[in-house]
CSV table of C-alpha atoms in Angstrom, one decimal:
chain,number,residue,atom,x,y,z
A,1,MET,CA,-72.5,-38.7,35.8
A,2,THR,CA,-69.0,-38.0,36.5
A,3,ASN,CA,-68.4,-34.7,34.6
A,4,SER,CA,-65.3,-33.4,35.9
A,5,LEU,CA,-64.2,-29.5,35.8
A,6,PRO,CA,-62.0,-28.2,33.2
A,7,THR,CA,-58.6,-29.2,33.1
A,8,ASP,CA,-55.7,-27.5,35.3
A,9,ALA,CA,-54.7,-25.2,32.4
A,10,PRO,CA,-56.3,-21.9,32.9
A,11,PRO,CA,-58.2,-20.3,30.1
A,12,PRO,CA,-56.1,-17.7,27.8
A,13,GLU,CA,-58.3,-14.8,29.2
A,14,SER,CA,-57.4,-15.8,32.9
A,15,ILE,CA,-53.7,-15.7,32.0
A,16,GLU,CA,-54.1,-12.1,30.4
A,17,THR,CA,-55.8,-10.9,33.4
A,18,VAL,CA,-53.2,-12.1,35.8
A,19,GLU,CA,-50.5,-10.6,33.7
A,20,LYS,CA,-52.1,-7.4,33.6
A,21,TYR,CA,-52.0,-7.3,37.6
A,22,ASP,CA,-49.3,-9.5,38.6
A,23,ARG,CA,-45.7,-8.5,37.7
A,24,GLU,CA,-44.5,-12.2,38.5
A,25,SER,CA,-46.6,-13.6,35.6
A,26,ARG,CA,-45.2,-11.1,33.0
A,27,THR,CA,-42.6,-13.5,31.5
A,28,ARG,CA,-41.0,-13.9,28.2
A,29,ASP,CA,-42.3,-16.7,25.8
A,30,ILE,CA,-38.8,-18.1,26.0
A,31,TRP,CA,-40.4,-21.6,25.9
A,32,SER,CA,-41.2,-21.4,22.3
A,33,THR,CA,-37.8,-20.6,21.4
A,34,LYS,CA,-34.3,-22.6,20.8
A,35,TRP,CA,-33.3,-21.6,24.3
A,36,ALA,CA,-36.4,-23.7,25.9
A,37,LEU,CA,-34.2,-26.9,25.9
A,38,PRO,CA,-31.2,-25.5,27.5
A,39,LEU,CA,-33.3,-23.6,30.0
A,40,THR,CA,-35.1,-26.9,30.9
A,41,VAL,CA,-32.1,-28.8,31.3
A,42,PHE,CA,-30.6,-26.1,33.6
A,43,ALA,CA,-34.0,-25.9,35.6
A,44,VAL,CA,-33.9,-29.5,36.1
A,45,GLY,CA,-30.2,-29.8,37.0
A,46,LEU,CA,-30.8,-27.3,39.4
A,47,SER,CA,-33.7,-29.1,41.0
A,48,LEU,CA,-31.5,-32.3,41.1
A,49,TYR,CA,-28.9,-30.5,42.9
A,50,GLN,CA,-31.4,-29.0,45.4
A,51,ILE,CA,-32.6,-32.5,46.2
A,52,TYR,CA,-29.2,-34.2,46.4
A,53,TYR,CA,-28.0,-31.3,48.9
A,54,ALA,CA,-31.1,-31.9,50.8
A,55,LEU,CA,-30.4,-35.6,50.9
A,56,PHE,CA,-26.7,-35.8,51.4
A,57,GLY,CA,-25.4,-32.3,51.7
A,58,GLY,CA,-23.1,-30.7,49.8
A,59,PRO,CA,-20.6,-27.5,49.6
A,60,PRO,CA,-20.1,-25.1,52.5
A,61,THR,CA,-23.3,-22.9,53.5
A,62,LEU,CA,-22.1,-19.8,51.9
A,63,VAL,CA,-21.1,-21.6,48.6
A,64,HIS,CA,-24.5,-23.6,48.5
A,65,ARG,CA,-26.4,-20.2,49.0
A,66,GLY,CA,-24.3,-18.6,46.4
A,67,ILE,CA,-25.2,-21.4,43.8
A,68,HIS,CA,-28.9,-21.2,45.0
A,69,VAL,CA,-29.1,-17.5,44.3
A,70,GLY,CA,-27.1,-17.4,41.0
A,71,ALA,CA,-29.0,-20.1,39.5
A,72,ILE,CA,-32.3,-18.4,40.6
A,73,LEU,CA,-30.9,-15.3,39.0
A,74,VAL,CA,-30.1,-17.1,35.6
A,75,LEU,CA,-33.8,-18.2,35.5
A,76,CYS,CA,-34.9,-14.8,36.5
A,77,PHE,CA,-33.0,-12.8,33.8
A,78,ALA,CA,-34.0,-15.5,31.1
A,79,VAL,CA,-37.6,-15.5,31.8
A,80,GLN,CA,-38.7,-12.2,33.4
A,81,ARG,CA,-39.0,-9.0,31.0
A,82,PHE,CA,-36.9,-6.0,31.5
A,83,ARG,CA,-39.8,-3.9,30.7
A,84,LEU,CA,-43.3,-4.5,31.4
A,85,ARG,CA,-44.3,-3.8,27.7
A,86,GLU,CA,-41.5,-6.0,26.4
A,87,THR,CA,-42.6,-8.2,23.6
A,88,ARG,CA,-39.7,-10.1,22.4
A,89,SER,CA,-39.3,-13.7,23.5
A,90,THR,CA,-35.6,-14.3,23.9
A,91,PRO,CA,-33.4,-12.1,26.3
A,92,PRO,CA,-31.7,-9.0,25.0
A,93,TRP,CA,-27.8,-8.5,25.0
A,94,PHE,CA,-27.9,-7.0,28.2
A,95,ASP,CA,-29.8,-9.7,30.1
A,96,TRP,CA,-27.3,-11.9,28.7
A,97,LEU,CA,-24.8,-10.1,30.7
A,98,CYS,CA,-26.8,-10.3,33.7
A,99,ILE,CA,-27.0,-14.2,33.2
A,100,ALA,CA,-23.1,-14.4,32.9
A,101,GLY,CA,-22.8,-12.1,35.9
A,102,SER,CA,-25.1,-14.3,37.9
A,103,ILE,CA,-23.1,-17.4,36.9
A,104,ALA,CA,-19.9,-15.6,38.1
A,105,ILE,CA,-21.0,-14.7,41.4
A,106,ALA,CA,-21.6,-18.4,42.3
A,107,VAL,CA,-18.5,-19.6,40.7
A,108,TYR,CA,-16.4,-16.8,42.3
A,109,LEU,CA,-17.6,-17.5,46.1
A,110,ALA,CA,-16.9,-21.2,45.4
A,111,VAL,CA,-13.2,-20.4,44.2
A,112,VAL,CA,-12.4,-17.9,46.9
A,113,PHE,CA,-14.3,-19.3,49.9
A,114,ASP,CA,-11.2,-21.0,51.4
A,115,ARG,CA,-9.5,-17.7,51.5
A,116,LEU,CA,-12.5,-15.9,52.7
A,117,THR,CA,-12.7,-18.4,56.0
A,118,VAL,CA,-9.2,-17.1,56.9
A,119,SER,CA,-9.4,-13.7,55.9
A,120,GLY,CA,-10.6,-12.0,59.1
A,121,GLY,CA,-12.8,-9.8,57.2
A,122,ARG,CA,-10.2,-8.4,55.1
A,123,PHE,CA,-11.1,-8.1,51.5
A,124,GLU,CA,-9.5,-7.3,48.1
A,125,THR,CA,-10.4,-5.1,45.3
A,126,ILE,CA,-11.9,-8.0,43.1
A,127,ASP,CA,-14.2,-9.0,46.2
A,128,VAL,CA,-15.6,-5.4,45.9
A,129,VAL,CA,-16.2,-5.8,42.3
A,130,PHE,CA,-18.1,-9.0,42.6
A,131,SER,CA,-19.9,-7.9,45.6
A,132,VAL,CA,-21.0,-4.9,43.7
A,133,ILE,CA,-22.2,-7.1,40.7
A,134,CYS,CA,-24.0,-9.3,43.1
A,135,LEU,CA,-25.9,-6.5,44.7
A,136,VAL,CA,-26.8,-4.8,41.3
A,137,LEU,CA,-28.2,-8.1,40.0
A,138,VAL,CA,-30.4,-9.0,43.0
A,139,LEU,CA,-31.9,-5.6,43.1
A,140,GLU,CA,-32.6,-5.7,39.4
A,141,ALA,CA,-34.0,-9.0,39.7
A,142,ALA,CA,-36.2,-8.0,42.7
A,143,ARG,CA,-37.5,-4.8,40.4
A,144,ARG,CA,-38.6,-7.1,37.8
A,145,VAL,CA,-40.3,-9.5,39.8
A,146,THR,CA,-41.9,-7.1,42.5
A,147,GLY,CA,-41.6,-3.6,41.0
A,148,LEU,CA,-39.7,-0.7,42.5
A,149,ILE,CA,-40.7,-0.7,46.1
A,150,LEU,CA,-38.5,-3.5,47.5
A,151,PRO,CA,-35.0,-2.1,45.6
A,152,ILE,CA,-35.6,1.4,46.7
A,153,LEU,CA,-36.1,0.4,50.4
A,154,ALA,CA,-33.0,-1.8,50.1
A,155,VAL,CA,-31.0,1.0,48.5
A,156,LEU,CA,-32.3,3.4,51.3
A,157,PHE,CA,-31.0,0.8,54.0
A,158,ILE,CA,-27.8,0.7,52.3
A,159,VAL,CA,-27.6,4.5,52.1
A,160,TYR,CA,-28.2,4.7,55.8
A,161,ASP,CA,-25.5,2.1,56.6
A,162,TYR,CA,-23.2,4.6,54.9
A,163,TYR,CA,-24.5,7.8,56.2
A,164,GLY,CA,-25.3,6.5,59.9
A,165,ARG,CA,-22.8,8.8,61.5
A,166,SER,CA,-24.8,11.7,60.4
A,167,MET,CA,-28.2,10.5,61.5
A,168,PRO,CA,-30.0,12.2,64.8
A,169,GLY,CA,-30.7,10.6,67.8
A,170,LEU,CA,-31.5,7.0,68.1
A,171,PHE,CA,-30.8,6.6,64.5
A,172,ARG,CA,-27.1,7.5,64.7
A,173,HIS,CA,-24.4,4.7,64.4
A,174,ARG,CA,-20.6,5.0,63.4
A,175,GLY,CA,-21.2,4.1,59.7
A,176,TYR,CA,-19.5,1.9,57.2
A,177,ASP,CA,-17.5,2.4,54.3
A,178,LEU,CA,-19.0,1.4,50.8
A,179,ASP,CA,-16.2,-1.3,50.4
A,180,ARG,CA,-17.3,-3.0,53.7
A,181,ILE,CA,-21.0,-2.7,53.2
A,182,VAL,CA,-21.0,-4.4,49.8
A,183,THR,CA,-18.5,-7.3,50.7
A,184,PHE,CA,-20.6,-7.7,53.8
A,185,MET,CA,-23.7,-8.2,51.7
A,186,TYR,CA,-22.0,-10.9,49.1
A,187,GLU,CA,-19.3,-12.7,51.5
A,188,SER,CA,-21.1,-13.3,54.6
A,189,THR,CA,-24.1,-15.4,55.5
A,190,GLU,CA,-25.4,-12.2,57.5
A,191,GLY,CA,-26.2,-10.2,54.2
A,192,ILE,CA,-27.9,-11.4,51.1
A,193,PHE,CA,-27.2,-14.9,52.1
A,194,SER,CA,-28.8,-14.6,55.5
A,195,THR,CA,-31.7,-16.6,56.8
A,196,ALA,CA,-34.2,-15.9,54.1
A,197,ILE,CA,-31.9,-17.4,51.6
A,198,GLY,CA,-30.8,-20.2,53.9
A,199,VAL,CA,-34.5,-21.4,54.2
A,200,SER,CA,-35.1,-20.7,50.3
A,201,SER,CA,-32.2,-22.8,49.5
A,202,THR,CA,-33.1,-25.7,51.9
A,203,TYR,CA,-36.9,-26.0,52.4
A,204,ILE,CA,-38.7,-23.5,50.2
A,205,PHE,CA,-37.3,-24.6,46.9
A,206,LEU,CA,-38.2,-28.3,47.7
A,207,PHE,CA,-41.9,-27.5,48.7
A,208,ILE,CA,-42.4,-25.3,45.7
A,209,LEU,CA,-41.1,-28.0,43.5
A,210,PHE,CA,-43.1,-30.7,45.3
A,211,GLY,CA,-46.3,-28.5,44.9
A,212,ALA,CA,-45.4,-27.7,41.1
A,213,ILE,CA,-45.0,-31.7,40.6
A,214,LEU,CA,-48.1,-32.3,42.3
A,215,GLN,CA,-50.1,-29.7,40.5
A,216,LYS,CA,-48.8,-30.7,37.1
A,217,SER,CA,-49.8,-34.5,37.7
A,218,GLY,CA,-53.4,-33.4,38.4
A,219,MET,CA,-53.6,-32.7,42.0
A,220,GLY,CA,-55.5,-29.5,41.1
A,221,GLN,CA,-58.0,-31.2,39.1
A,222,PHE,CA,-58.3,-33.7,41.6
A,223,PHE,CA,-59.0,-30.8,44.6
A,224,ASN,CA,-61.5,-29.2,42.2
A,225,ASP,CA,-63.5,-32.5,41.7
A,226,ILE,CA,-63.5,-33.3,45.1
A,227,ALA,CA,-64.9,-29.8,46.1
A,228,LEU,CA,-67.6,-30.0,43.4
A,229,ALA,CA,-68.6,-33.5,44.7
A,230,LEU,CA,-68.5,-32.5,48.4
A,231,ALA,CA,-70.5,-29.0,48.2
A,232,GLY,CA,-71.7,-28.8,44.6
A,233,GLN,CA,-75.2,-29.8,45.6
A,234,ALA,CA,-75.5,-27.6,48.7
A,235,ARG,CA,-77.4,-24.5,48.9
A,236,GLY,CA,-75.3,-21.9,47.0
A,237,GLY,CA,-73.1,-24.9,45.9
A,238,PRO,CA,-70.5,-23.2,43.6
A,239,ALA,CA,-69.4,-20.5,46.2
A,240,LYS,CA,-68.7,-23.5,48.7
A,241,VAL,CA,-67.0,-25.2,45.9
A,242,ALA,CA,-64.8,-22.2,45.4
A,243,VAL,CA,-64.0,-22.2,49.1
A,244,LEU,CA,-63.2,-25.9,49.4
A,245,ALA,CA,-61.0,-26.0,46.2
A,246,SER,CA,-59.2,-23.0,47.1
A,247,GLY,CA,-58.3,-24.3,50.5
A,248,PHE,CA,-57.3,-27.7,49.2
A,249,LEU,CA,-55.0,-26.1,46.3
A,250,GLY,CA,-53.5,-23.5,48.7
A,251,SER,CA,-52.4,-26.4,50.8
A,252,ILE,CA,-49.8,-27.4,47.9
A,253,ASN,CA,-49.0,-24.2,46.3
A,254,GLY,CA,-49.3,-21.3,48.8
A,255,SER,CA,-49.7,-18.8,46.2
A,256,ALA,CA,-53.1,-16.6,46.1
A,257,ILE,CA,-52.2,-15.9,42.5
A,258,ALA,CA,-51.7,-19.3,41.2
A,259,ASN,CA,-54.9,-20.3,43.3
A,260,VAL,CA,-57.2,-17.9,42.0
A,261,VAL,CA,-56.0,-18.9,38.3
A,262,THR,CA,-56.5,-22.5,38.9
A,263,THR,CA,-60.0,-22.5,40.7
A,264,GLY,CA,-61.4,-19.1,39.8
A,265,ALA,CA,-61.4,-19.5,36.0
A,266,PHE,CA,-64.5,-21.9,36.5
A,267,THR,CA,-65.7,-21.3,40.0
A,268,ILE,CA,-66.5,-17.6,39.5
A,269,PRO,CA,-68.5,-18.3,36.3
A,270,MET,CA,-70.2,-21.1,38.1
A,271,MET,CA,-71.4,-18.6,41.0
A,272,LYS,CA,-72.4,-16.0,38.8
A,273,ARG,CA,-74.9,-18.6,36.7
A,274,VAL,CA,-76.5,-19.8,40.1
A,275,GLY,CA,-77.2,-15.9,41.0
A,276,TYR,CA,-74.5,-14.6,43.0
A,277,GLN,CA,-73.5,-11.0,41.9
A,278,ARG,CA,-70.1,-10.7,40.1
A,279,ASN,CA,-68.5,-8.7,42.8
A,280,PHE,CA,-69.4,-11.0,45.6
A,281,ALA,CA,-68.2,-13.9,43.5
A,282,GLY,CA,-65.0,-12.3,43.0
A,283,ALA,CA,-64.7,-11.5,46.6
A,284,VAL,CA,-65.4,-15.1,47.7
A,285,GLU,CA,-62.7,-16.4,45.4
A,286,SER,CA,-59.9,-13.9,46.3
A,287,ALA,CA,-60.7,-14.4,49.9
A,288,ALA,CA,-60.5,-18.1,49.7
A,289,SER,CA,-57.4,-18.1,47.7
A,290,VAL,CA,-55.6,-15.8,50.0
A,291,GLY,CA,-56.1,-18.2,52.7
A,292,GLY,CA,-53.5,-20.5,50.9
A,293,GLN,CA,-51.1,-18.5,52.7
A,294,ILE,CA,-51.9,-19.8,56.2
A,295,MET,CA,-53.1,-23.4,55.0
A,296,PRO,CA,-50.5,-26.0,56.1
A,297,PRO,CA,-48.4,-27.5,54.9
A,298,ILE,CA,-46.8,-24.8,52.4
A,299,MET,CA,-48.4,-21.7,54.0
A,300,GLY,CA,-46.7,-19.4,51.3
A,301,ALA,CA,-43.2,-20.3,52.7
A,302,ALA,CA,-43.9,-18.3,55.9
A,303,ALA,CA,-43.6,-21.4,57.9
A,304,PHE,CA,-40.2,-22.1,56.9
A,305,ILE,CA,-38.8,-18.6,57.7
A,306,MET,CA,-40.5,-18.6,61.0
A,307,ALA,CA,-39.1,-22.0,61.9
A,308,GLU,CA,-35.6,-20.8,61.1
A,309,THR,CA,-36.1,-17.5,62.8
A,310,LEU,CA,-37.6,-18.6,65.8
A,311,GLY,CA,-36.0,-22.0,66.1
A,312,ILE,CA,-39.3,-23.7,66.5
A,313,PRO,CA,-39.8,-26.8,64.8
A,314,TYR,CA,-41.6,-26.7,61.3
A,315,THR,CA,-43.9,-29.5,62.3
A,316,GLN,CA,-45.0,-27.4,65.5
A,317,ILE,CA,-45.9,-24.4,63.4
A,318,VAL,CA,-47.8,-26.5,60.8
A,319,LEU,CA,-49.8,-27.9,63.5
A,320,VAL,CA,-50.6,-24.8,65.5
A,321,ALA,CA,-51.8,-23.4,61.8
A,322,ILE,CA,-54.4,-25.8,61.3
A,323,ILE,CA,-57.2,-24.5,63.7
A,324,PRO,CA,-56.7,-20.8,62.6
A,325,ALA,CA,-56.8,-22.1,58.9
A,326,VAL,CA,-59.9,-24.2,59.3
A,327,LEU,CA,-61.6,-21.2,61.3
A,328,TYR,CA,-60.8,-18.7,58.4
A,329,TYR,CA,-62.2,-21.1,55.9
A,330,LEU,CA,-65.2,-22.0,58.2
A,331,GLY,CA,-65.8,-18.1,58.4
A,332,ILE,CA,-66.1,-18.0,54.8
A,333,LEU,CA,-68.2,-21.0,54.2
A,334,ILE,CA,-70.5,-19.3,56.8
A,335,GLN,CA,-70.8,-16.0,55.0
A,336,VAL,CA,-71.3,-17.7,51.6
A,337,HIS,CA,-74.2,-19.9,53.2
A,338,LEU,CA,-76.0,-16.9,54.9
A,339,ARG,CA,-75.8,-15.0,51.4
A,340,ALA,CA,-77.0,-17.9,49.6
A,341,THR,CA,-80.1,-18.5,52.0
A,342,SER,CA,-80.9,-14.9,52.1
A,343,GLN,CA,-81.2,-14.7,48.0
A,344,GLY,CA,-82.6,-18.4,47.7
A,345,LEU,CA,-79.7,-19.7,45.8
A,346,ARG,CA,-79.7,-23.4,45.2
A,347,GLY,CA,-76.7,-25.6,44.4
A,348,ILE,CA,-76.0,-27.9,41.5
A,349,SER,CA,-78.1,-30.9,40.5
A,350,ARG,CA,-76.6,-34.1,41.5
A,351,GLU,CA,-76.6,-35.8,38.0
A,352,ASN,CA,-74.1,-32.8,36.8
A,353,LEU,CA,-71.8,-33.5,39.6
A,354,PRO,CA,-68.7,-36.4,39.9
A,355,ALA,CA,-69.1,-38.8,42.6
A,356,VAL,CA,-66.8,-38.7,45.5
A,357,MET,CA,-65.8,-42.4,45.2
A,358,ASP,CA,-65.4,-42.0,41.7
A,359,VAL,CA,-62.9,-39.1,41.9
A,360,ILE,CA,-61.1,-41.1,44.8
A,361,LYS,CA,-60.5,-44.2,42.6
A,362,GLU,CA,-59.3,-42.3,39.5
A,363,ARG,CA,-56.9,-39.8,41.4
A,364,GLY,CA,-57.1,-40.8,45.1
A,365,HIS,CA,-53.4,-42.1,44.7
A,366,LEU,CA,-52.4,-38.3,44.3
A,367,LEU,CA,-53.1,-37.9,48.0
A,368,LEU,CA,-50.2,-40.1,49.0
A,369,PRO,CA,-47.3,-37.9,48.4
A,370,LEU,CA,-49.4,-35.3,50.5
A,371,LEU,CA,-50.0,-37.6,53.4
A,372,PHE,CA,-46.4,-38.7,53.5
A,373,LEU,CA,-45.2,-35.0,53.6
């Protein structure tokens, strides 16, 4: 019998639970409005631009990073809610102002880039205006996605830049004018558009796009079925299925939240049905899903930042990460097996499991892009 697991789409109750605890998931239902098509065209255009830049190059580094940040800000203000309890599906008027500002900061960088290259660090009043707009928009986007902690830390460091001359001891420095601070943050590749954005605009975006395409094409379902076929019959099978499925899925998305939603929606109920306590089932799924952050090749984008910062080839980081990732998941599997043995828990009967070869024949072609990568 080749019963497959539920489809990749998580049940509504799982989505509601994630939205309750994860700010990034609290988005507007803009896709059901008249703005769905324009926003889709914009997002597809951004994806095509990023692919073109990766293959053939494009505008200068600062301009490219400005386009990347400006486009991401547009999507952020269109989709992310201003307040957590906001119920409207379309952006309010002030979000449209933010969207216009996001486009403006990207266009302005492209227009004045030639002047910036010969200005020798000198700036004009209009530069300060656009710098402030960019800084405010980035801080607001960070607040919507991550909460207040990150923007507050950023503001504190900006204050430190200004009041450095008043700081004691090792914390003292000569300080900078506010005009200089904000223009440095916006009109150089050492502020907002530094290493992190450089990696995001070249590698991270493409790998996230790659993972999203794979998942929407059925890769998540393929991983689920393979894990079920390999470990479902073993002692305490559903928990081992959760570990393997989360490890497989973590290799292409690197997101613990997405991992939990995709695999936990069916593995946690299965674990509870065979006798695992609900808290242990949740712990297994969360531990296995978090491991996606160290599972090559995506690794939650950390590998790309490490490669750029340390000057180490990305392939080398991926190779040395394999052993720690395997040991991590092996440790979880051992704990699961010991718990199943101590409680006398059995696996799922073979007739209720998909066959490995049937799964490979049906969806094995989905592995080709991952192997090519």
